[in-house]
PDB file of C-alpha atoms in Angstrom:
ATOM      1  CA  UNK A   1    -127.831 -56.115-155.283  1.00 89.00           C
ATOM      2  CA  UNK A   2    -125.629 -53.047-154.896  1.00 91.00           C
ATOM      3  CA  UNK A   3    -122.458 -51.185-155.884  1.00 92.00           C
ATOM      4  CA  UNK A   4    -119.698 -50.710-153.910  1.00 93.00           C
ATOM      5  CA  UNK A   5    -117.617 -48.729-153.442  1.00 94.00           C
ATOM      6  CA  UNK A   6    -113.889 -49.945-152.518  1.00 93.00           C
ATOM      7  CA  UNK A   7    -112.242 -46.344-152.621  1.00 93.00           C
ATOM      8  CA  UNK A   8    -110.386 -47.082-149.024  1.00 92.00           C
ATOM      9  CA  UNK A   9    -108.863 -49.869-150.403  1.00 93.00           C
ATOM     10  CA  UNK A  10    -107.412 -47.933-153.506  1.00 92.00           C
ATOM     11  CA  UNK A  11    -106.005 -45.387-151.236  1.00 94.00           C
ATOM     12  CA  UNK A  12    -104.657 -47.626-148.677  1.00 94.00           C
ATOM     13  CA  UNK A  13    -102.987 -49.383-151.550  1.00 93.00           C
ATOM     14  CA  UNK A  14    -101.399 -45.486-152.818  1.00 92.00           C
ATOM     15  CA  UNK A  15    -100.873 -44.238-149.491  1.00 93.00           C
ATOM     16  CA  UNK A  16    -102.867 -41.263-150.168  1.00 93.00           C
ATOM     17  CA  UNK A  17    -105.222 -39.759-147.120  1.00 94.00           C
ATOM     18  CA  UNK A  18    -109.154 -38.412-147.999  1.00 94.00           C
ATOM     19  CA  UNK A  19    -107.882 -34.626-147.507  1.00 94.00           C
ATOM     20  CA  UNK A  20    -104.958 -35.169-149.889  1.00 94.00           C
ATOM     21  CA  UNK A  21    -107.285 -37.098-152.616  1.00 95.00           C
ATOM     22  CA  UNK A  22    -110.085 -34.212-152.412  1.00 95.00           C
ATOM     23  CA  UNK A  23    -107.071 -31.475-153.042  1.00 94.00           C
ATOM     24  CA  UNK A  24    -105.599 -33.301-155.621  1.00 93.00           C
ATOM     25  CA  UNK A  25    -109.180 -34.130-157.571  1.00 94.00           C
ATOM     26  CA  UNK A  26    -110.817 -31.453-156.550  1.00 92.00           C
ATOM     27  CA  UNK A  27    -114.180 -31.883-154.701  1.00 93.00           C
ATOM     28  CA  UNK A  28    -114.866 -31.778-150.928  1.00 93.00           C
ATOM     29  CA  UNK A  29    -113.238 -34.002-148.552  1.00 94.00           C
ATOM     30  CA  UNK A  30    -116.808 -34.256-147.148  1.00 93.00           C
ATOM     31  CA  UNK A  31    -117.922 -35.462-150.544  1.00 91.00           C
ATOM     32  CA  UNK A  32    -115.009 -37.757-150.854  1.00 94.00           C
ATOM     33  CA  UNK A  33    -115.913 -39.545-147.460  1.00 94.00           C
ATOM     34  CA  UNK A  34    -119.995 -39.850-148.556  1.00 93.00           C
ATOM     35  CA  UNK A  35    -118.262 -41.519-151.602  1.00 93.00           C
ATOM     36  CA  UNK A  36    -115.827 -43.760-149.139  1.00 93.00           C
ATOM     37  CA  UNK A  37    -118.352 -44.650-147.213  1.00 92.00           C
ATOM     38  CA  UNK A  38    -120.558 -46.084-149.590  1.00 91.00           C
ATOM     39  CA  UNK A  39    -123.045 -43.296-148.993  1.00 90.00           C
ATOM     40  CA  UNK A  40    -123.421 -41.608-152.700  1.00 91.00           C
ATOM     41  CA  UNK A  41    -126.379 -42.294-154.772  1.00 89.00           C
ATOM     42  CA  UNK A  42    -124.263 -41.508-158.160  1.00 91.00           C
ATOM     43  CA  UNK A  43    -120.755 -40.506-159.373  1.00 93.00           C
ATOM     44  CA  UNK A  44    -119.995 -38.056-162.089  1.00 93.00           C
ATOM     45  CA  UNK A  45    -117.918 -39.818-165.133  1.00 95.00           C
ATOM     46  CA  UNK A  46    -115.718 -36.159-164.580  1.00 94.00           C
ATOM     47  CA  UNK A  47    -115.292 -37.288-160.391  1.00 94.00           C
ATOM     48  CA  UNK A  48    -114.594 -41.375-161.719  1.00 95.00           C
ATOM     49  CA  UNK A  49    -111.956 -39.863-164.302  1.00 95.00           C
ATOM     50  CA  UNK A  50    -110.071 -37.893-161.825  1.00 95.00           C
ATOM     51  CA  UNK A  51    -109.902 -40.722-159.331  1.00 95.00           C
ATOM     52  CA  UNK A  52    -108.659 -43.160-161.801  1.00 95.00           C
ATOM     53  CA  UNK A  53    -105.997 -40.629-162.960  1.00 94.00           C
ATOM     54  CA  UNK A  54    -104.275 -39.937-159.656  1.00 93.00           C
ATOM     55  CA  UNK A  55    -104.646 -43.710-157.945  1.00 94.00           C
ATOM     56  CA  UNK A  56    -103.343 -44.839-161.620  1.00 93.00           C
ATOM     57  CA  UNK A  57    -106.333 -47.441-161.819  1.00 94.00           C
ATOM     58  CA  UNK A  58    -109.489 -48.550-163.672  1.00 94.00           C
ATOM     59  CA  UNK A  59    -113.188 -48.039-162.517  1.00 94.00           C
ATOM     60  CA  UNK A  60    -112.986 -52.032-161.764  1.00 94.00           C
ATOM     61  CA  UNK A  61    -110.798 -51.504-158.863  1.00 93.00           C
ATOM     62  CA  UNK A  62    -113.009 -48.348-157.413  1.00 94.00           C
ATOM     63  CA  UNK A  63    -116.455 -49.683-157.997  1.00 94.00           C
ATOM     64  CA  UNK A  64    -117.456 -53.802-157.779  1.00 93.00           C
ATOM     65  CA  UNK A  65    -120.825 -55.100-158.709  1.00 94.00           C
ATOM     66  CA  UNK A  66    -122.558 -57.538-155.395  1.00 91.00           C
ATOM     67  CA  UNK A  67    -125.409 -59.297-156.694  1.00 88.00           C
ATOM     68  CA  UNK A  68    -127.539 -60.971-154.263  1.00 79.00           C
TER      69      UNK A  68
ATOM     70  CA  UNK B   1    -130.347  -5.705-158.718  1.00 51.00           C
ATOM     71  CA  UNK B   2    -132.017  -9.138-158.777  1.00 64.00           C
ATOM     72  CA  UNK B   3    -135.336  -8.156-158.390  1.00 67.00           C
ATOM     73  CA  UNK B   4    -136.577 -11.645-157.710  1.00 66.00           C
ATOM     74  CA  UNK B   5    -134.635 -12.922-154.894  1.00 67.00           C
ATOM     75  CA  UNK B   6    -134.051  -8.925-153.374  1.00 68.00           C
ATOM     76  CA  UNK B   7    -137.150  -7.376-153.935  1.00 87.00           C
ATOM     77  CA  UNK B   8    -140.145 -10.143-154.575  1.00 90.00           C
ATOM     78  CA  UNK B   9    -139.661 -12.352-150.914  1.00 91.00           C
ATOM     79  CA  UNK B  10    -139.920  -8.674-149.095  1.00 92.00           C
ATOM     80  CA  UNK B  11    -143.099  -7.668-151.019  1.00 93.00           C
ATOM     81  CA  UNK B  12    -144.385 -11.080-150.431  1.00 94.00           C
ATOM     82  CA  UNK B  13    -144.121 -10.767-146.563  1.00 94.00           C
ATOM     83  CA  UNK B  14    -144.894  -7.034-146.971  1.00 95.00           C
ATOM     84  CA  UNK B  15    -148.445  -8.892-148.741  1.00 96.00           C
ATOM     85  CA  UNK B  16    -148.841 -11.295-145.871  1.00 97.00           C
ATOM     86  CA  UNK B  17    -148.369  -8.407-143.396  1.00 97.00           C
ATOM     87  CA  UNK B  18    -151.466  -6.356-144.999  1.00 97.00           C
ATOM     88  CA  UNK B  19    -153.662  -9.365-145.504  1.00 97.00           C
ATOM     89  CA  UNK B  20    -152.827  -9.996-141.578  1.00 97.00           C
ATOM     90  CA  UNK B  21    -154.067  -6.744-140.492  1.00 97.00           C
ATOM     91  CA  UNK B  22    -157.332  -6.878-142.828  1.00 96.00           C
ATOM     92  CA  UNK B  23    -158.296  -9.911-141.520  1.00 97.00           C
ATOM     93  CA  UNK B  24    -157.360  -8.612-137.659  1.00 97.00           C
ATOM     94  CA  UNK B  25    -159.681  -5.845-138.509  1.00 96.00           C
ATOM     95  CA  UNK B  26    -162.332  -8.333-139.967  1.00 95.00           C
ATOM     96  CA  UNK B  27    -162.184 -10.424-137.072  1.00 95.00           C
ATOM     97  CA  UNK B  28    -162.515  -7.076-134.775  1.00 96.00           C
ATOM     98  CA  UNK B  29    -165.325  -5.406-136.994  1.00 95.00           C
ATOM     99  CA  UNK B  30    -167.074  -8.821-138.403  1.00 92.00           C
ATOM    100  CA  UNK B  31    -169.816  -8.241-135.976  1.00 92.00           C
ATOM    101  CA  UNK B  32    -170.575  -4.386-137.312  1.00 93.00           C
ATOM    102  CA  UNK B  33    -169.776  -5.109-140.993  1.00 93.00           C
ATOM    103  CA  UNK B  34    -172.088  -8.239-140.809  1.00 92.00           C
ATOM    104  CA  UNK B  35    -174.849  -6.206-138.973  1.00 91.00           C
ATOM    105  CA  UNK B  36    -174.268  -3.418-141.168  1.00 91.00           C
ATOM    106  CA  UNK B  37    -174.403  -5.742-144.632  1.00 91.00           C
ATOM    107  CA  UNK B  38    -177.726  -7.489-143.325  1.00 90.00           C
ATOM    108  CA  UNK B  39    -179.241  -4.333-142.539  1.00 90.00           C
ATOM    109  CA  UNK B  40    -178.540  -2.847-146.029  1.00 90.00           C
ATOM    110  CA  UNK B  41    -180.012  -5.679-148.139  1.00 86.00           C
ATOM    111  CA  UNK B  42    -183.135  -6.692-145.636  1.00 86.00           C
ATOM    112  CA  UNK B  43    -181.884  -9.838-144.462  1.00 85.00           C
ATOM    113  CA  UNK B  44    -183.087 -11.778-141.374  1.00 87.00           C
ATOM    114  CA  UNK B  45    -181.231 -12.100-138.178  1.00 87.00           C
ATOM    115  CA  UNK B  46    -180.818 -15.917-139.093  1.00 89.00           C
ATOM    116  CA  UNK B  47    -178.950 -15.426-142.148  1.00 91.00           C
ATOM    117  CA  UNK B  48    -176.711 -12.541-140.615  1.00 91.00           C
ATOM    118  CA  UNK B  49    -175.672 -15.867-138.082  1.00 93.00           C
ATOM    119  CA  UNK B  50    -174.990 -17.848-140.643  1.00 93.00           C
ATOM    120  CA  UNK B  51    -172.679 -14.754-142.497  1.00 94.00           C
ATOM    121  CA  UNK B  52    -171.391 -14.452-139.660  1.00 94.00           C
ATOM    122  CA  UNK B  53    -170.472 -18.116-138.269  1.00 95.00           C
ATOM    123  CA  UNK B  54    -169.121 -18.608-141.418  1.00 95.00           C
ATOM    124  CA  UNK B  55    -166.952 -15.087-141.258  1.00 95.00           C
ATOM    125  CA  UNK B  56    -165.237 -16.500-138.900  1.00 96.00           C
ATOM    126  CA  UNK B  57    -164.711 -20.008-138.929  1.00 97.00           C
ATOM    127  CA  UNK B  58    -162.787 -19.159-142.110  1.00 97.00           C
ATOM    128  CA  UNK B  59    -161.026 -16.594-140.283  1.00 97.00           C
ATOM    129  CA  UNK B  60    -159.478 -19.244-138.198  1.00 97.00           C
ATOM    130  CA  UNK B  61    -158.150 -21.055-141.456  1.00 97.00           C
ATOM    131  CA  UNK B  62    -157.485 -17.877-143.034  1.00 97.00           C
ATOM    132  CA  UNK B  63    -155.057 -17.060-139.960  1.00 98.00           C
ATOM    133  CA  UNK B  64    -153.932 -20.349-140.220  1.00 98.00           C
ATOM    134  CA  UNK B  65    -153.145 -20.069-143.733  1.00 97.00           C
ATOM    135  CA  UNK B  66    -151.074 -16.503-143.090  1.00 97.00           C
ATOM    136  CA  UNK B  67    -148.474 -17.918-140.575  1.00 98.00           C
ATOM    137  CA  UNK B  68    -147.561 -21.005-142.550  1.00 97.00           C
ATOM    138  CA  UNK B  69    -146.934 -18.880-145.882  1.00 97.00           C
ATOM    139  CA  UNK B  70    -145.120 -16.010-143.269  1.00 97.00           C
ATOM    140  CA  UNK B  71    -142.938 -19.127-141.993  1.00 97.00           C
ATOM    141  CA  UNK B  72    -142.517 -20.812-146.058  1.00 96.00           C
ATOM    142  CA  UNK B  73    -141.445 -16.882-147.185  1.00 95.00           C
ATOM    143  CA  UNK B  74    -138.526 -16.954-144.301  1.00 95.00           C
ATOM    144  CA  UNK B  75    -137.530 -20.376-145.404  1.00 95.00           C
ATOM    145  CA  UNK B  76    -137.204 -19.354-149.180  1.00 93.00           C
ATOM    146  CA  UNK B  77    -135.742 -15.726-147.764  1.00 91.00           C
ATOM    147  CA  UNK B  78    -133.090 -17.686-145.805  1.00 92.00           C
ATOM    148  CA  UNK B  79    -132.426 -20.443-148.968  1.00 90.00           C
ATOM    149  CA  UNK B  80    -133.759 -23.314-147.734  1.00 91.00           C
ATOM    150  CA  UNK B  81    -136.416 -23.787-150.498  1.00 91.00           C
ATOM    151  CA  UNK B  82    -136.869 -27.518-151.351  1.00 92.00           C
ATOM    152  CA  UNK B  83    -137.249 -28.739-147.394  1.00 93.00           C
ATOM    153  CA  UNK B  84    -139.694 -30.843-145.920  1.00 94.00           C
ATOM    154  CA  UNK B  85    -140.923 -28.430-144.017  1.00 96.00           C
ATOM    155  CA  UNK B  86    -141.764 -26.085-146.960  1.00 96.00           C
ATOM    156  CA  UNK B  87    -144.031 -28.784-148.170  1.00 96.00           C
ATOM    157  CA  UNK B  88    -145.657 -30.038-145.151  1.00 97.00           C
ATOM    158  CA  UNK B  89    -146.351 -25.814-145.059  1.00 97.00           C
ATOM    159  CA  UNK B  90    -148.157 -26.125-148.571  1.00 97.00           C
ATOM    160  CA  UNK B  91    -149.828 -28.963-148.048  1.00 97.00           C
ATOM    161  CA  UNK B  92    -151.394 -27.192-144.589  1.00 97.00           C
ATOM    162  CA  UNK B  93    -152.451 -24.311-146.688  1.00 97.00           C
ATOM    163  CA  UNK B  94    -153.554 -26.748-149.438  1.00 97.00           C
ATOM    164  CA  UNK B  95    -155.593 -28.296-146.734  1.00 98.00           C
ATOM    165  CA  UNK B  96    -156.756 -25.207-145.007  1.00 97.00           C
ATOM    166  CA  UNK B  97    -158.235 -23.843-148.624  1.00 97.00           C
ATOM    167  CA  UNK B  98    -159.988 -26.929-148.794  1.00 97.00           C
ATOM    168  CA  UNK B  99    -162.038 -26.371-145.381  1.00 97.00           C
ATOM    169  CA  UNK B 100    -162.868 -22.928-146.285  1.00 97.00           C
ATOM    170  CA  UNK B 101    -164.066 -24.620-149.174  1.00 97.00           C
ATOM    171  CA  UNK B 102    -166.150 -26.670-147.764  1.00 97.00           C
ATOM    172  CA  UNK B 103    -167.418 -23.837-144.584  1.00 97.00           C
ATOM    173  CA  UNK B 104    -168.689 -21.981-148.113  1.00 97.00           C
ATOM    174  CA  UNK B 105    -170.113 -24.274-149.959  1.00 97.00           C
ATOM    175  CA  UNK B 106    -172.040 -25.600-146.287  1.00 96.00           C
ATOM    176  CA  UNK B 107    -172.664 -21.654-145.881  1.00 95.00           C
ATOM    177  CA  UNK B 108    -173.840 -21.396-149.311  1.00 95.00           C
ATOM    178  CA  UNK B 109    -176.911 -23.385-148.790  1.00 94.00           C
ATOM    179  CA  UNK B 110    -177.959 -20.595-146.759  1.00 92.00           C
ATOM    180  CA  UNK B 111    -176.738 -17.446-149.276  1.00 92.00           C
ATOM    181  CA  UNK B 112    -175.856 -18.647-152.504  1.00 94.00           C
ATOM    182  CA  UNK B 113    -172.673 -15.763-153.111  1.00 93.00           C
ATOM    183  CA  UNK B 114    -170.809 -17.988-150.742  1.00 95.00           C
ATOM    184  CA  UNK B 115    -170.365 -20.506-153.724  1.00 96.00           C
ATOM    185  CA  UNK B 116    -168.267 -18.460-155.479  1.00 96.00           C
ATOM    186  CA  UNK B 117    -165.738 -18.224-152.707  1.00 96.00           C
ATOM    187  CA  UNK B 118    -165.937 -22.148-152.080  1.00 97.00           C
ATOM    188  CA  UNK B 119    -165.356 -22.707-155.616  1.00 97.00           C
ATOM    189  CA  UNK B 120    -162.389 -20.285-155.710  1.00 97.00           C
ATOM    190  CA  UNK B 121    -160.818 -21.505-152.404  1.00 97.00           C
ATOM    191  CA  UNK B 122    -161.263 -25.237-154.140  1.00 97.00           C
ATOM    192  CA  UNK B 123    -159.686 -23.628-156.726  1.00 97.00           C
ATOM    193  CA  UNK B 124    -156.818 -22.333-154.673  1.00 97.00           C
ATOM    194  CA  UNK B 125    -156.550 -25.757-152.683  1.00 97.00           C
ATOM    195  CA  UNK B 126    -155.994 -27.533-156.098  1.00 97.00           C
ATOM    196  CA  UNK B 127    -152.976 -25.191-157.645  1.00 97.00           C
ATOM    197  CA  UNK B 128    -151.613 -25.176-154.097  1.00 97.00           C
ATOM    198  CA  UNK B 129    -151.360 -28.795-154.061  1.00 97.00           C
ATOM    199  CA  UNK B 130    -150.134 -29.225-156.862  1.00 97.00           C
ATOM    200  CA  UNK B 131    -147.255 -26.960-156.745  1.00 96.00           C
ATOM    201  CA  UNK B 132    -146.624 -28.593-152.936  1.00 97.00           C
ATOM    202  CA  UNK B 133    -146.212 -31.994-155.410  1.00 96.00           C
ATOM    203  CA  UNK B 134    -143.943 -30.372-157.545  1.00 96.00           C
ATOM    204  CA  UNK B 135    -141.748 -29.304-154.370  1.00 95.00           C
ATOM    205  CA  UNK B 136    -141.813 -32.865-153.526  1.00 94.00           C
ATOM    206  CA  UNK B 137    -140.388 -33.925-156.317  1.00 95.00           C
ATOM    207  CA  UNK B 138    -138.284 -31.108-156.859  1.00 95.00           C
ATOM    208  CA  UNK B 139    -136.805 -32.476-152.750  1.00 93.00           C
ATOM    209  CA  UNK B 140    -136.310 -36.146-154.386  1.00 90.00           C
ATOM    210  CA  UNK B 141    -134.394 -33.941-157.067  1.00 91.00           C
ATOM    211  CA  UNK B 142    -132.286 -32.482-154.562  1.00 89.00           C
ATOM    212  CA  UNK B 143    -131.827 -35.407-152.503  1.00 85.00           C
ATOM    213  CA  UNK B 144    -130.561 -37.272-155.606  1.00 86.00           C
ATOM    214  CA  UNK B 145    -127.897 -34.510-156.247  1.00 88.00           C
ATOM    215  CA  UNK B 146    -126.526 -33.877-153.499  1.00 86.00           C
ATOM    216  CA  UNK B 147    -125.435 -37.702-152.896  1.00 88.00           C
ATOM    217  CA  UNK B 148    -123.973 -37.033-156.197  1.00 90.00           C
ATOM    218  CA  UNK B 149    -119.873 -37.064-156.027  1.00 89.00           C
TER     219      UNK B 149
END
């Protein structure tokens, strides 16, 4: 049972790289990536906001639900 | 001036430093102040060994217990405050305490005013352990942040 975390897809989908994401939302390209890589034990409602404003999508499409 | 982070980690090692060199000079002059102490209240030779044995089996500890809070001050000096190997220094000095502890209360079956110092460096051991469980929480804390995005 786990979250995960389908930011790559999102920004393959945009065309947006991790170093232009982290400018644009503001947090560290090497905190982007622990979130890309399904490494982050939580996310901020204030980092989730800012990612669904600039890939122009819901929480849905960034986070999915895997039950075992 | 933050007198905290500036001024208290410097007096700190500055405390460290003096305890160091009293205990250097107890280690050097146990044998004289121990002669000189049974001398001056009429005690046998046996009990001066048994002062004496126990001087300095707690001096090992005690030297023990100086390095790892020298090396825990230079962790917090440098920032790194919640690491492991802050705790795993507490819990050695935690542990340390508790064998001087137990050297007194063994030496205090010989001359009672040794019980007082067991009971105080059980004393010590317990507050030192428990802020050593606080730090290891406080590191779960951390942890938890700093996968936070």
């Amino acid at each position: 049972m786990e979250i995960l975390v389908n930011l790559d897809v999102m920004m393959a989908k945009r065309k947006i790289s991790l170093t232009e994401l982290a400018q644009r939302i503001d947090i560290s390209p090497a905190n982007l990536s622990i979130l890309k890589n399904n490494k982050a034990r939580a996310i901020r409602f204030s980092t989730l906001m800012a990612l669904c404003h600039e890939l122009q999508c819901q929480p849905g499409d960034i986070l999915e639900f895997i039950d075992d | 001036m933050n007198w905290s982070r500036d001024k208290s980690i410097v007096l700190s090692q500055f405390c460290v430093c003096a305890f160091g060199l009293l205990l250097a000079v107890l280690d050097v002059f146990g044998y004289w102040l121990v002669g000189f102490f049974i001398r001056l209240r009429s005690m046998n030779w046996q009990l001066g060994a048994v002062i004496l044995a126990a001087v300095y089996v707690c001096s090992v500890f005690a030297w023990i217990v100086l390095w790892r809070m020298w090396k825990l001050l230079g962790n917090i000096k440098a920032g790194r405050v919640f690491i492991p190997e802050n705790i795993s220094h507490m819990r050695a000095v935690s542990w340390c305490c508790a064998a001087v502890a137990l050297v007194c209360l063994l030496a205090s079956l010989a001359y009672l005013p040794f019980f007082i110092c067991a009971m105080a460096s059980a004393f010590m051991a317990l507050i030192v352990r428990i802020v050593k469980n606080a730090f290891q929480q406080a590191l779960l804390m951390k942890d938890e942040l700093d996968f936070t995005v």
